[in-house]
Coordinates of C-alpha atoms in Angstrom, one line a residue:
Chain A
M1 CA 101.7 152.6 140.5
E2 CA 103.2 154.0 137.3
S3 CA 100.3 156.4 136.9
I4 CA 100.5 157.5 140.5
L5 CA 104.1 158.4 140.1
S6 CA 103.3 160.2 136.8
I7 CA 100.6 162.2 138.5
I8 CA 102.9 163.2 141.4
S9 CA 105.7 164.2 139.0
A10 CA 103.2 166.2 136.8
L11 CA 102.1 168.0 140.0
C12 CA 105.7 168.7 140.9
I13 CA 106.4 170.1 137.5
G14 CA 103.2 172.2 137.5
L15 CA 103.9 173.6 140.9
G16 CA 107.5 174.3 139.9
I17 CA 106.3 176.2 136.8
F18 CA 103.9 178.2 139.1
L19 CA 106.8 179.2 141.3
G20 CA 108.8 180.1 138.2
I21 CA 106.0 182.4 137.0
T22 CA 105.8 183.9 140.5
G23 CA 109.5 184.7 140.3
A24 CA 109.1 186.2 136.9
V25 CA 106.2 188.4 138.0
G26 CA 108.1 189.3 141.1
I27 CA 111.2 190.6 139.3
V28 CA 108.9 192.7 137.1
R29 CA 106.6 194.0 139.9
L30 CA 108.8 194.5 142.9
P31 CA 110.1 198.0 143.3
N32 CA 113.9 197.8 143.8
F33 CA 116.9 195.6 143.3
F34 CA 117.1 194.0 146.8
T35 CA 113.4 193.0 146.8
R36 CA 113.7 191.6 143.3
L37 CA 116.5 189.5 144.5
H38 CA 114.1 187.7 146.8
A39 CA 111.8 186.9 143.9
A40 CA 114.7 185.5 142.0
S41 CA 115.6 183.4 145.0
V42 CA 112.1 181.9 145.0
T43 CA 112.6 180.5 141.5
D44 CA 116.1 179.4 142.2
S45 CA 115.3 177.2 145.2
G46 CA 111.6 176.2 144.8
C47 CA 111.2 176.0 141.0
A48 CA 114.4 174.2 140.3
F49 CA 113.8 171.7 143.1
L50 CA 110.3 170.9 142.1
I51 CA 110.9 170.6 138.3
L52 CA 114.0 168.5 138.7
S53 CA 112.3 166.3 141.4
G54 CA 109.4 165.8 139.0
L55 CA 111.8 164.7 136.2
M56 CA 113.6 162.4 138.7
L57 CA 110.3 160.7 139.6
Q58 CA 109.8 160.1 135.8
S59 CA 113.1 158.4 135.1
G60 CA 113.3 156.1 138.1
F61 CA 116.6 154.6 139.3
S62 CA 118.9 155.3 136.4
I63 CA 121.9 157.4 135.3
P64 CA 119.6 160.3 134.3
T65 CA 118.3 160.5 137.8
L66 CA 121.8 160.6 139.2
K67 CA 122.6 163.4 136.8
L68 CA 119.5 165.3 137.7
F69 CA 120.4 164.9 141.3
F70 CA 123.8 166.4 140.6
I71 CA 122.3 169.3 138.7
L72 CA 119.9 169.9 141.7
V73 CA 122.8 169.9 144.2
F74 CA 124.8 172.3 142.1
L75 CA 121.9 174.7 141.8
L76 CA 121.1 174.5 145.5
I77 CA 124.8 175.3 146.3
T78 CA 125.5 177.9 143.6
S79 CA 122.3 179.9 143.6
P80 CA 122.5 181.2 147.2
T81 CA 126.2 181.9 146.6
A82 CA 125.3 183.9 143.5
S83 CA 122.5 185.8 145.3
H84 CA 124.8 186.6 148.2
A85 CA 127.6 187.8 145.8
L86 CA 125.1 190.0 144.0
A87 CA 123.7 191.5 147.2
K88 CA 127.1 192.1 148.7
T89 CA 128.6 193.6 145.6
A90 CA 125.5 195.8 145.1
L91 CA 125.8 197.0 148.8
D92 CA 129.5 197.7 148.4
C93 CA 128.9 199.7 145.3
G94 CA 126.5 201.9 147.2
A95 CA 123.0 200.6 146.3
D96 CA 120.5 201.5 149.0
P97 CA 118.8 198.4 150.5
T98 CA 116.1 200.3 152.3
P99 CA 114.7 203.2 150.3
P100 CA 111.6 205.0 151.7
P101 CA 108.3 203.1 151.6
Y102 CA 107.0 202.6 148.2
E103 CA 103.8 203.9 146.7
E104 CA 101.6 201.7 144.7
R105 CA 101.9 202.0 141.0
Chain B
M1 CA 94.3 161.4 130.8
I2 CA 96.9 163.9 129.8
S3 CA 100.1 162.3 128.5
I4 CA 103.3 163.1 130.2
T5 CA 104.8 164.4 126.9
S6 CA 102.2 167.1 126.7
I7 CA 103.1 168.1 130.3
Y8 CA 106.7 168.4 129.3
A9 CA 105.8 170.4 126.3
G10 CA 103.6 172.7 128.3
A11 CA 106.3 173.2 130.9
C12 CA 108.8 174.0 128.2
L13 CA 106.5 176.7 126.8
A14 CA 105.9 178.1 130.2
L15 CA 109.6 178.2 130.9
L16 CA 110.1 180.0 127.6
A17 CA 107.5 182.6 128.7
I18 CA 109.2 183.0 132.0
M19 CA 112.6 183.5 130.3
G20 CA 110.9 186.1 128.0
V21 CA 109.7 188.1 131.1
T22 CA 113.1 187.7 132.7
I23 CA 114.9 189.2 129.7
T24 CA 112.7 192.3 129.9
R25 CA 114.1 193.0 133.3
A26 CA 117.6 192.5 131.9
I27 CA 116.9 195.0 129.2
R28 CA 115.1 197.5 131.5
G29 CA 117.7 197.5 134.2
P30 CA 117.8 200.0 135.8
S31 CA 121.0 199.1 137.7
A32 CA 123.7 196.9 136.5
F33 CA 122.9 194.4 139.3
D34 CA 119.3 194.0 138.1
R35 CA 120.7 193.0 134.7
V36 CA 123.2 190.5 136.2
M37 CA 120.5 189.1 138.4
A38 CA 118.1 188.7 135.5
V39 CA 120.8 187.0 133.4
N40 CA 121.6 184.7 136.3
M41 CA 117.9 183.7 136.6
F42 CA 117.7 183.3 132.8
G43 CA 120.6 180.9 133.0
T44 CA 118.9 178.9 135.8
K45 CA 115.8 178.7 133.7
T46 CA 117.9 177.6 130.7
V47 CA 119.2 174.7 132.8
L48 CA 115.7 173.6 133.6
L49 CA 114.6 174.0 130.0
L50 CA 117.4 171.9 128.8
S51 CA 116.6 169.1 131.2
L52 CA 112.9 169.2 130.2
L53 CA 113.8 169.2 126.5
G54 CA 116.0 166.2 127.1
F55 CA 113.0 164.3 128.5
L56 CA 110.7 165.7 125.9
S57 CA 112.8 164.4 123.0
G58 CA 113.9 161.3 124.8
R59 CA 117.6 162.2 124.7
P60 CA 119.1 162.1 128.2
D61 CA 122.4 163.4 126.8
F62 CA 120.8 166.9 127.2
L63 CA 121.4 166.5 131.0
D64 CA 125.2 166.7 130.5
I65 CA 124.7 170.0 128.6
S66 CA 122.5 171.4 131.3
L67 CA 124.9 170.3 134.1
V68 CA 127.7 172.1 132.3
Y69 CA 125.5 175.1 131.7
A70 CA 124.7 175.3 135.4
L71 CA 128.4 175.5 136.2
V72 CA 129.2 178.0 133.4
N73 CA 126.2 180.2 134.4
F74 CA 127.5 180.4 138.0
L75 CA 131.0 181.1 137.0
S76 CA 130.0 183.9 134.6
T77 CA 127.8 185.6 137.3
I78 CA 130.7 185.5 139.7
A79 CA 133.1 186.8 137.1
I80 CA 130.9 189.8 136.2
L81 CA 130.5 190.6 139.9
R82 CA 134.2 190.4 140.4
F83 CA 134.5 193.0 137.6
F84 CA 132.1 195.4 139.5
E85 CA 133.7 194.7 142.9
G86 CA 135.5 197.8 144.3
R87 CA 133.9 200.2 141.8
T88 CA 132.3 203.2 143.4
P89 CA 128.9 204.2 142.2
T90 CA 129.1 206.9 139.5
T91 CA 125.8 208.6 140.0
T92 CA 127.2 212.0 139.1
D93 CA 129.1 210.9 136.0
N94 CA 126.3 210.5 133.4
D95 CA 128.6 210.1 130.5
T96 CA 129.3 206.5 131.3
A97 CA 125.8 205.7 132.5
D98 CA 125.6 202.7 130.2
T99 CA 128.4 200.7 131.8
S100 CA 128.6 202.2 135.3
V101 CA 126.8 201.1 138.4
T102 CA 123.8 203.3 138.8
T103 CA 121.8 202.8 142.0
E104 CA 118.1 203.2 141.7
E105 CA 115.4 204.2 139.3
Chain C
M1 CA 145.9 163.6 153.2
L2 CA 142.4 162.4 154.0
F3 CA 141.0 165.5 152.3
V4 CA 143.1 164.8 149.2
L5 CA 141.9 161.2 149.1
F6 CA 138.3 162.3 149.5
L7 CA 138.6 164.9 146.8
T8 CA 140.2 162.4 144.4
F9 CA 137.3 160.0 145.1
V10 CA 134.7 162.7 144.4
L11 CA 136.4 163.7 141.2
V12 CA 136.8 160.2 139.9
A13 CA 133.2 159.4 140.7
F14 CA 132.1 162.6 138.9
W15 CA 134.1 161.8 135.8
L16 CA 132.7 158.3 135.6
L17 CA 129.2 159.5 136.1
L18 CA 129.5 162.1 133.3
S19 CA 131.4 160.0 130.8
W20 CA 130.2 156.4 131.4
H21 CA 132.6 155.2 128.8
F22 CA 135.3 152.8 129.7
T23 CA 137.6 152.8 126.7
P24 CA 141.3 153.3 127.5
F25 CA 141.5 156.7 125.8
V26 CA 138.6 158.2 127.7
L27 CA 139.8 156.7 131.0
G28 CA 143.2 158.2 130.3
C29 CA 141.7 161.6 129.8
G30 CA 139.8 161.2 133.1
V31 CA 143.0 160.4 135.0
A32 CA 144.7 163.4 133.4
S33 CA 142.0 165.8 134.2
V34 CA 141.6 164.5 137.8
A35 CA 145.3 164.9 138.3
L36 CA 145.2 168.5 136.9
T37 CA 142.2 169.4 139.0
L38 CA 143.9 168.0 142.1
Y39 CA 147.1 169.9 141.4
L40 CA 145.2 173.2 140.9
A41 CA 143.1 172.7 144.0
L42 CA 146.3 172.0 146.1
R43 CA 148.1 175.0 144.5
M44 CA 145.1 177.2 145.4
K45 CA 145.1 175.7 148.9
L46 CA 141.4 174.9 148.6
V47 CA 141.7 171.4 150.1
D48 CA 140.7 171.8 153.8
E49 CA 137.8 171.0 156.1
E50 CA 135.8 173.9 154.7
S51 CA 135.6 172.5 151.2
Q52 CA 135.5 168.9 152.3
P53 CA 133.0 168.6 155.1
L54 CA 133.9 165.2 156.3
H55 CA 133.3 166.0 160.0
L56 CA 129.5 166.5 159.6
S57 CA 127.4 164.3 161.9
V58 CA 124.3 162.6 160.8
H59 CA 122.2 165.2 162.7
I60 CA 122.7 167.4 159.6
V61 CA 119.9 165.5 158.0
G62 CA 117.5 166.7 160.7
Y63 CA 118.7 170.2 160.0
W64 CA 118.1 169.8 156.3
A65 CA 114.5 168.7 157.0
W66 CA 114.0 171.7 159.2
L67 CA 115.5 173.9 156.5
A68 CA 113.2 172.4 153.8
K69 CA 110.2 173.3 156.0
E70 CA 111.5 176.8 156.4
V71 CA 112.0 177.1 152.7
V72 CA 108.4 176.0 152.0
V73 CA 107.0 178.4 154.6
S74 CA 109.0 181.4 153.3
T75 CA 108.3 180.5 149.7
W76 CA 104.6 180.7 150.4
D77 CA 105.2 184.0 152.2
V78 CA 107.1 185.6 149.3
T79 CA 104.6 184.2 146.8
R80 CA 101.7 185.8 148.6
H81 CA 103.6 189.2 148.6
V82 CA 104.4 188.9 144.9
W83 CA 100.8 188.2 143.9
S84 CA 99.1 190.6 146.3
P85 CA 97.4 193.4 144.4
N86 CA 98.5 196.2 146.7
K87 CA 102.2 196.0 146.5
R88 CA 103.3 197.2 149.8
V89 CA 106.5 195.5 150.8
H90 CA 108.4 196.6 153.8
P91 CA 112.0 195.5 153.2
R92 CA 114.5 196.1 156.0
V93 CA 118.1 195.4 156.9
I94 CA 118.5 193.4 160.1
T95 CA 121.6 192.3 162.0
V96 CA 121.7 189.0 163.8
E97 CA 124.4 187.5 166.0
A98 CA 126.7 185.0 164.3
T99 CA 126.1 182.0 166.6
P100 CA 128.0 179.4 164.8
Q101 CA 131.7 179.3 165.8
T102 CA 133.5 177.6 162.9
A103 CA 134.0 178.9 159.4
F104 CA 132.0 176.1 158.0
G105 CA 129.1 176.8 160.4
L106 CA 129.1 180.5 159.4
M107 CA 129.1 179.4 155.7
L108 CA 126.2 177.1 156.3
Y109 CA 124.3 179.8 158.3
A110 CA 124.8 182.4 155.6
N111 CA 123.9 180.0 152.7
S112 CA 120.8 178.7 154.5
M113 CA 119.7 182.2 155.1
T114 CA 120.1 183.1 151.5
L115 CA 118.6 179.9 150.2
T116 CA 115.4 180.7 152.2
P117 CA 113.4 183.1 150.1
G118 CA 112.6 186.4 151.8
T119 CA 116.0 186.7 153.4
V120 CA 119.4 187.4 151.7
C121 CA 122.6 187.5 153.6
L122 CA 124.5 190.8 152.9
D123 CA 127.6 190.6 155.0
V124 CA 129.3 188.1 157.3
T125 CA 131.8 188.7 160.0
H126 CA 132.7 186.5 162.9
E127 CA 130.4 188.5 165.3
K128 CA 127.5 189.7 163.2
I129 CA 125.6 188.7 160.1
K130 CA 123.8 191.5 158.2
A131 CA 120.8 190.4 156.2
H132 CA 118.1 191.9 154.0
A133 CA 114.5 190.7 154.7
L134 CA 111.6 191.2 152.4
T135 CA 108.7 190.8 154.8
E136 CA 108.0 191.1 158.5
D137 CA 107.6 187.4 158.9
A138 CA 111.0 186.7 157.2
A139 CA 112.7 189.2 159.4
A140 CA 111.0 187.9 162.6
S141 CA 111.9 184.3 161.9
L142 CA 115.5 185.3 161.3
E143 CA 115.7 187.5 164.4
S144 CA 114.4 184.6 166.5
G145 CA 117.8 183.1 165.9
E146 CA 116.5 179.6 165.6
M147 CA 118.6 178.8 162.5
G148 CA 121.8 179.8 164.2
A149 CA 121.0 177.9 167.3
R150 CA 120.3 174.8 165.3
I151 CA 123.6 175.0 163.5
R152 CA 125.3 175.7 166.9
R153 CA 123.7 172.5 168.2
L154 CA 125.3 170.6 165.3
G155 CA 128.6 171.5 166.9
L156 CA 129.6 174.0 164.2

């Protein structure tokens, strides 16, 4: 039982790290600000959820799990808010959300 | 069987690499919002890294720090965006290109 | 008054969770900081049904499950686009109708939209929501209006 939980949590952490790498690659490769925002959003929701869930599975029913749950809830509420604030402020400041189609580079 | 400690350690290293990639976007820009976005993502990753480090070193107190860091990170992002709010893009004024909001590369 | 009681309860629970010390001095600090936070929240007129969603029905759990599925699908979509060797993305700005009627429903709609990778909400009014979509699939799923219809069905 213990080892099954360990394997599931290790898988969660691994998948979370993969999504984190995806986001990092995304914010380097994608061509403009608004598209990079989507890559950051992948890491904010997926990566944080998976890593914190993996840690929660490790610690069982205890105070650390409760704290991890609070961190997760905070991140899930604040990261869309920050993304929206970024997008709205960028738009208000005149950034162009739809530049012409990109060439490969 | 890989021990869970080595999974934590590997995840910490991967997160550090992700943060390294993220900081390159913060340095390269090109717009101010790219930098803010990168710093925000860096902060989210710091929260995850702190949680993982707490589990790696067996000190759940780290979770308090990461909880507070999540809040401070969100607040600082919003505060910087409030600073930019209402500014018009200064694409013609190249003298202040360092601090002004430039739109696209 | 109900909102004030609820906020007090949340703040006290949060303090106890974080401190987990029951000496008189620490508890006194807790009472003082809860009182200060309550005073500030009341002064900023933040205590209303928008910040204290007490009226949510249990059906919100079903909505969360649906939203989780959407997040997984669109995460996969964005991940594919990030790793694909020919980096042709076709981002676009779309406008969808704001189906939810209440302020809380609108907030939920915009936040769910932004939480889903591939779509970011740009601007919210009571009639229209402007959003930026990274891929065709993300734009299509947003334009189908299913998310808004589901929130509307929750009575928001």
